[in-house]
PDB file of C-alpha atoms in Angstrom:
ATOM      1  CA  MET A   1     -15.311   4.889 -10.992  1.00 81.00           C
ATOM      2  CA  ALA A   2     -16.050   5.082  -7.293  1.00 93.00           C
ATOM      3  CA  ILE A   3     -14.184   6.253  -4.234  1.00 96.00           C
ATOM      4  CA  LEU A   4     -14.047   3.343  -1.786  1.00 98.00           C
ATOM      5  CA  PRO A   5     -14.058   3.774   2.012  1.00 97.00           C
ATOM      6  CA  LEU A   6     -10.670   3.189   3.627  1.00 98.00           C
ATOM      7  CA  VAL A   7     -10.099   0.668   6.404  1.00 98.00           C
ATOM      8  CA  LEU A   8      -8.279   2.523   9.187  1.00 97.00           C
ATOM      9  CA  SER A   9      -6.207   1.214  12.068  1.00 96.00           C
ATOM     10  CA  PRO A  10      -7.014  -0.298  14.548  1.00 94.00           C
ATOM     11  CA  ASP A  11      -9.484  -2.228  12.338  1.00 96.00           C
ATOM     12  CA  PRO A  12      -8.603  -5.959  12.699  1.00 97.00           C
ATOM     13  CA  ARG A  13      -9.068  -6.519   8.944  1.00 98.00           C
ATOM     14  CA  LEU A  14      -5.632  -4.951   8.434  1.00 98.00           C
ATOM     15  CA  LYS A  15      -4.148  -8.073  10.072  1.00 97.00           C
ATOM     16  CA  GLU A  16      -5.929 -10.507   7.695  1.00 97.00           C
ATOM     17  CA  ILE A  17      -3.944 -12.456   5.121  1.00 98.00           C
ATOM     18  CA  SER A  18      -5.452 -11.833   1.699  1.00 98.00           C
ATOM     19  CA  LYS A  19      -6.546 -14.667  -0.586  1.00 98.00           C
ATOM     20  CA  PRO A  20      -5.123 -15.235  -4.082  1.00 98.00           C
ATOM     21  CA  VAL A  21      -7.163 -14.042  -7.053  1.00 98.00           C
ATOM     22  CA  LYS A  22      -8.313 -16.857  -9.335  1.00 97.00           C
ATOM     23  CA  GLN A  23      -9.089 -14.837 -12.467  1.00 97.00           C
ATOM     24  CA  VAL A  24      -8.629 -11.299 -13.761  1.00 97.00           C
ATOM     25  CA  ASP A  25     -11.931 -10.303 -15.360  1.00 98.00           C
ATOM     26  CA  ASP A  26     -13.942  -7.145 -16.066  1.00 97.00           C
ATOM     27  CA  ASP A  27     -15.362  -7.002 -12.529  1.00 97.00           C
ATOM     28  CA  LEU A  28     -11.870  -7.221 -11.044  1.00 98.00           C
ATOM     29  CA  ARG A  29     -10.559  -4.547 -13.441  1.00 97.00           C
ATOM     30  CA  ALA A  30     -13.430  -2.242 -12.399  1.00 97.00           C
ATOM     31  CA  PHE A  31     -12.496  -2.841  -8.744  1.00 98.00           C
ATOM     32  CA  MET A  32      -8.820  -2.065  -9.499  1.00 98.00           C
ATOM     33  CA  ASP A  33      -9.893   1.157 -11.274  1.00 97.00           C
ATOM     34  CA  ASP A  34     -11.875   2.114  -8.155  1.00 98.00           C
ATOM     35  CA  MET A  35      -8.831   1.326  -5.998  1.00 98.00           C
ATOM     36  CA  LEU A  36      -6.642   3.580  -8.162  1.00 96.00           C
ATOM     37  CA  GLU A  37      -9.186   6.406  -8.018  1.00 96.00           C
ATOM     38  CA  THR A  38      -9.443   6.018  -4.234  1.00 97.00           C
ATOM     39  CA  MET A  39      -5.647   6.020  -3.826  1.00 96.00           C
ATOM     40  CA  ARG A  40      -5.270   9.145  -5.977  1.00 92.00           C
ATOM     41  CA  THR A  41      -8.094  10.961  -4.200  1.00 93.00           C
ATOM     42  CA  CYS A  42      -6.366  10.250  -0.876  1.00 93.00           C
ATOM     43  CA  ASP A  43      -3.011  11.407  -2.313  1.00 90.00           C
ATOM     44  CA  GLY A  44      -1.365   8.024  -1.817  1.00 92.00           C
ATOM     45  CA  LEU A  45       1.357   6.150  -3.664  1.00 93.00           C
ATOM     46  CA  GLY A  46      -0.071   2.655  -3.264  1.00 96.00           C
ATOM     47  CA  LEU A  47      -3.122   0.838  -1.989  1.00 98.00           C
ATOM     48  CA  ALA A  48      -3.796  -2.803  -1.137  1.00 98.00           C
ATOM     49  CA  ALA A  49      -7.273  -4.287  -1.584  1.00 98.00           C
ATOM     50  CA  ILE A  50      -7.557  -5.059   2.138  1.00 98.00           C
ATOM     51  CA  GLN A  51      -7.282  -1.308   2.802  1.00 98.00           C
ATOM     52  CA  VAL A  52     -10.692  -0.937   1.138  1.00 98.00           C
ATOM     53  CA  GLY A  53     -12.121  -4.010   2.834  1.00 98.00           C
ATOM     54  CA  ARG A  54     -11.476  -6.784   0.294  1.00 98.00           C
ATOM     55  CA  PRO A  55      -9.036  -9.486   1.452  1.00 98.00           C
ATOM     56  CA  VAL A  56      -7.740 -10.364  -2.034  1.00 98.00           C
ATOM     57  CA  ARG A  57      -4.151 -10.196  -3.291  1.00 98.00           C
ATOM     58  CA  ILE A  58      -4.357  -6.993  -5.331  1.00 98.00           C
ATOM     59  CA  LEU A  59      -2.450  -3.756  -5.068  1.00 98.00           C
ATOM     60  CA  VAL A  60      -2.231  -0.599  -7.115  1.00 98.00           C
ATOM     61  CA  MET A  61       0.669   1.852  -7.251  1.00 95.00           C
ATOM     62  CA  ASP A  62       1.357   5.151  -8.940  1.00 92.00           C
ATOM     63  CA  ILE A  63       4.514   6.704  -7.584  1.00 85.00           C
ATOM     64  CA  ALA A  64       4.745   9.123 -10.544  1.00 76.00           C
ATOM     65  CA  ARG A  65       1.600  10.918  -9.364  1.00 55.00           C
ATOM     66  CA  GLY A  66       2.137  10.224  -5.693  1.00 50.00           C
ATOM     67  CA  SER A  67       2.104  12.562  -2.772  1.00 43.00           C
ATOM     68  CA  GLN A  68       4.153  15.737  -3.059  1.00 45.00           C
ATOM     69  CA  ARG A  69       5.539  14.961   0.395  1.00 46.00           C
ATOM     70  CA  TYR A  70       8.103  12.630  -1.137  1.00 48.00           C
ATOM     71  CA  ASP A  71       9.702  14.842  -3.789  1.00 52.00           C
ATOM     72  CA  PRO A  72       7.948  18.157  -4.466  1.00 50.00           C
ATOM     73  CA  ASP A  73      10.533  19.197  -7.065  1.00 53.00           C
ATOM     74  CA  ALA A  74       9.974  16.069  -9.153  1.00 50.00           C
ATOM     75  CA  TYR A  75       6.183  16.072  -8.826  1.00 47.00           C
ATOM     76  CA  ASP A  76       4.384  16.261 -12.169  1.00 48.00           C
ATOM     77  CA  GLU A  77       0.602  16.451 -11.853  1.00 49.00           C
ATOM     78  CA  THR A  78       0.095  15.223 -15.435  1.00 46.00           C
ATOM     79  CA  ALA A  79       2.413  12.212 -15.130  1.00 48.00           C
ATOM     80  CA  THR A  80       0.800   8.855 -14.617  1.00 56.00           C
ATOM     81  CA  ASP A  81       2.243   5.402 -14.584  1.00 78.00           C
ATOM     82  CA  PRO A  82      -0.165   3.247 -12.609  1.00 92.00           C
ATOM     83  CA  LEU A  83       0.664  -0.356 -11.869  1.00 95.00           C
ATOM     84  CA  PHE A  84      -1.930  -3.009 -11.089  1.00 97.00           C
ATOM     85  CA  LEU A  85      -0.431  -6.060  -9.378  1.00 98.00           C
ATOM     86  CA  VAL A  86      -2.535  -9.169  -8.885  1.00 98.00           C
ATOM     87  CA  ASN A  87      -1.110 -11.981  -6.744  1.00 98.00           C
ATOM     88  CA  PRO A  88       2.244 -10.172  -6.351  1.00 98.00           C
ATOM     89  CA  GLU A  89       5.147 -12.152  -4.947  1.00 98.00           C
ATOM     90  CA  ILE A  90       8.675 -10.972  -4.155  1.00 98.00           C
ATOM     91  CA  ILE A  91      11.057 -13.385  -5.884  1.00 98.00           C
ATOM     92  CA  GLU A  92      14.347 -11.548  -5.270  1.00 98.00           C
ATOM     93  CA  GLN A  93      15.554  -8.858  -2.889  1.00 98.00           C
ATOM     94  CA  SER A  94      18.844  -7.106  -2.292  1.00 97.00           C
ATOM     95  CA  ASP A  95      20.871  -7.456   0.882  1.00 97.00           C
ATOM     96  CA  GLU A  96      21.400  -3.698   0.787  1.00 97.00           C
ATOM     97  CA  LEU A  97      18.801  -1.877   2.878  1.00 96.00           C
ATOM     98  CA  PHE A  98      17.088   1.464   2.331  1.00 92.00           C
ATOM     99  CA  THR A  99      15.498   3.540   5.097  1.00 95.00           C
ATOM    100  CA  PHE A 100      12.414   5.554   4.232  1.00 94.00           C
ATOM    101  CA  ASP A 101       9.990   7.620   6.299  1.00 95.00           C
ATOM    102  CA  GLU A 102       6.803   5.677   5.494  1.00 96.00           C
ATOM    103  CA  GLY A 103       3.209   6.685   5.928  1.00 95.00           C
ATOM    104  CA  CYS A 104       0.034   4.768   5.177  1.00 97.00           C
ATOM    105  CA  LEU A 105      -3.491   5.664   4.110  1.00 97.00           C
ATOM    106  CA  SER A 106      -4.771   3.321   6.841  1.00 98.00           C
ATOM    107  CA  PHE A 107      -2.759   5.288   9.444  1.00 97.00           C
ATOM    108  CA  PRO A 108      -3.552   8.918   8.507  1.00 96.00           C
ATOM    109  CA  GLY A 109      -0.981  11.413   9.687  1.00 94.00           C
ATOM    110  CA  GLN A 110       1.408   8.773  11.071  1.00 96.00           C
ATOM    111  CA  PHE A 111       4.959   8.257   9.782  1.00 96.00           C
ATOM    112  CA  ALA A 112       7.963   6.178  10.795  1.00 97.00           C
ATOM    113  CA  ALA A 113      11.390   5.321   9.406  1.00 97.00           C
ATOM    114  CA  VAL A 114      11.338   1.762   8.041  1.00 97.00           C
ATOM    115  CA  LYS A 115      14.308  -0.246   6.702  1.00 97.00           C
ATOM    116  CA  ARG A 116      13.604  -2.482   3.725  1.00 97.00           C
ATOM    117  CA  PRO A 117      15.613  -4.061   0.920  1.00 97.00           C
ATOM    118  CA  LYS A 118      16.673  -1.370  -1.540  1.00 96.00           C
ATOM    119  CA  ARG A 119      15.838  -3.490  -4.609  1.00 97.00           C
ATOM    120  CA  VAL A 120      13.230  -6.164  -5.197  1.00 97.00           C
ATOM    121  CA  LYS A 121      11.963  -8.237  -8.075  1.00 97.00           C
ATOM    122  CA  VAL A 122       8.254  -9.049  -8.033  1.00 97.00           C
ATOM    123  CA  LYS A 123       6.241 -11.426 -10.190  1.00 98.00           C
ATOM    124  CA  TYR A 124       2.548 -10.705 -10.628  1.00 98.00           C
ATOM    125  CA  LEU A 125      -0.419 -10.716 -12.990  1.00 97.00           C
ATOM    126  CA  ASP A 126      -1.121  -7.375 -14.651  1.00 96.00           C
ATOM    127  CA  TYR A 127      -4.408  -5.558 -15.345  1.00 96.00           C
ATOM    128  CA  HIS A 128      -5.137  -7.980 -18.187  1.00 96.00           C
ATOM    129  CA  GLY A 129      -4.097 -11.155 -16.338  1.00 97.00           C
ATOM    130  CA  LYS A 130      -0.701 -11.503 -18.041  1.00 97.00           C
ATOM    131  CA  GLN A 131       2.293 -12.741 -16.036  1.00 97.00           C
ATOM    132  CA  ARG A 132       4.831  -9.949 -15.504  1.00 96.00           C
ATOM    133  CA  GLU A 133       7.920  -9.115 -13.474  1.00 96.00           C
ATOM    134  CA  LEU A 134       8.797  -5.792 -11.923  1.00 95.00           C
ATOM    135  CA  GLU A 135      12.285  -4.771 -10.839  1.00 95.00           C
ATOM    136  CA  ALA A 136      11.931  -1.926  -8.358  1.00 93.00           C
ATOM    137  CA  GLU A 137      14.459   0.200  -6.515  1.00 93.00           C
ATOM    138  CA  GLY A 138      14.270   3.007  -3.976  1.00 89.00           C
ATOM    139  CA  LEU A 139      10.793   4.498  -3.552  1.00 90.00           C
ATOM    140  CA  ALA A 140       9.168   2.004  -5.949  1.00 92.00           C
ATOM    141  CA  ALA A 141      10.702  -0.874  -3.955  1.00 94.00           C
ATOM    142  CA  VAL A 142       9.495   0.638  -0.679  1.00 95.00           C
ATOM    143  CA  CYS A 143       5.978   1.079  -2.039  1.00 96.00           C
ATOM    144  CA  VAL A 144       5.605  -2.421  -3.491  1.00 97.00           C
ATOM    145  CA  GLN A 145       6.994  -4.028  -0.301  1.00 98.00           C
ATOM    146  CA  HIS A 146       4.711  -1.897   1.888  1.00 98.00           C
ATOM    147  CA  GLU A 147       1.622  -2.945  -0.113  1.00 98.00           C
ATOM    148  CA  ILE A 148       2.617  -6.631  -0.309  1.00 98.00           C
ATOM    149  CA  ASP A 149       3.017  -6.499   3.472  1.00 98.00           C
ATOM    150  CA  HIS A 150      -0.634  -5.388   3.692  1.00 98.00           C
ATOM    151  CA  LEU A 151      -1.637  -8.476   1.693  1.00 98.00           C
ATOM    152  CA  ASN A 152       0.167 -10.564   4.327  1.00 98.00           C
ATOM    153  CA  GLY A 153      -1.501  -8.851   7.302  1.00 98.00           C
ATOM    154  CA  ILE A 154       1.577  -6.749   8.091  1.00 98.00           C
ATOM    155  CA  THR A 155       1.556  -2.963   8.451  1.00 98.00           C
ATOM    156  CA  PHE A 156       4.478  -0.542   8.438  1.00 98.00           C
ATOM    157  CA  VAL A 157       4.259  -0.196  12.229  1.00 97.00           C
ATOM    158  CA  ASP A 158       5.231  -3.874  12.511  1.00 97.00           C
ATOM    159  CA  HIS A 159       8.688  -2.839  11.219  1.00 97.00           C
ATOM    160  CA  VAL A 160       9.437  -0.204  13.860  1.00 96.00           C
ATOM    161  CA  SER A 161      10.422  -0.329  17.518  1.00 96.00           C
ATOM    162  CA  ARG A 162       7.801  -1.427  20.014  1.00 96.00           C
ATOM    163  CA  MET A 163       7.793   2.042  21.572  1.00 97.00           C
ATOM    164  CA  LYS A 164       7.168   3.797  18.227  1.00 96.00           C
ATOM    165  CA  ARG A 165       4.536   1.201  17.226  1.00 95.00           C
ATOM    166  CA  ASP A 166       2.689   1.587  20.555  1.00 96.00           C
ATOM    167  CA  LEU A 167       2.724   5.380  20.182  1.00 96.00           C
ATOM    168  CA  ILE A 168       1.245   5.226  16.675  1.00 96.00           C
ATOM    169  CA  LEU A 169      -1.380   2.659  17.703  1.00 95.00           C
ATOM    170  CA  ARG A 170      -2.406   4.770  20.715  1.00 95.00           C
ATOM    171  CA  ARG A 171      -2.818   7.778  18.413  1.00 95.00           C
ATOM    172  CA  MET A 172      -4.974   5.731  16.042  1.00 94.00           C
ATOM    173  CA  LYS A 173      -7.180   4.450  18.894  1.00 92.00           C
ATOM    174  CA  LYS A 174      -7.550   8.002  20.188  1.00 92.00           C
ATOM    175  CA  ARG A 175      -8.524   9.155  16.679  1.00 87.00           C
ATOM    176  CA  GLU A 176     -11.071   6.341  16.447  1.00 83.00           C
ATOM    177  CA  ARG A 177     -12.617   7.271  19.814  1.00 82.00           C
ATOM    178  CA  TYR A 178     -12.779  10.929  18.805  1.00 77.00           C
ATOM    179  CA  GLU A 179     -14.509  10.080  15.506  1.00 76.00           C
ATOM    180  CA  ASP A 180     -16.957   7.768  17.301  1.00 73.00           C
ATOM    181  CA  THR A 181     -17.986  10.556  19.708  1.00 73.00           C
ATOM    182  CA  ALA A 182     -18.122  13.167  16.927  1.00 69.00           C
ATOM    183  CA  SER A 183     -20.590  11.141  14.835  1.00 64.00           C
TER     184      SER A 183
END
């Protein structure tokens, strides 16, 4: 497996709408394995393919082994329950909303409270290309919605106030300038 380079804001690729996957094959599974390894190395909960530069409708999630920031008491380093979602689509969502302080691997160090439906049902193809459905609630629902947003060219900052979004984007541009001058 390989660690893939992350696409960071303000990279315009994060606004691209990802294309559907036609077939789940060995090459795609190897790419999904690399995505999972990259996400875990970066201590994330989820990762969309566009975040590693491929505009295809794939995401990986592993909230069981996710960042300790979310629930340090429940964190179990040996637990693993990765999900591989190909062509995910939300088919149901609750009217009840849930607010969560979201972060994103493409926006390192940036967080904002985002309101999303508390429960969602998602249909997708799994790691082997079989049609599945996922019913997610709470953190799992937040994560899957956040990553599906990436596939649609939407980032978590698109869900916050203009003032908060502008602040985060300015910080990311400043970070980019600093890294450009440091290299």
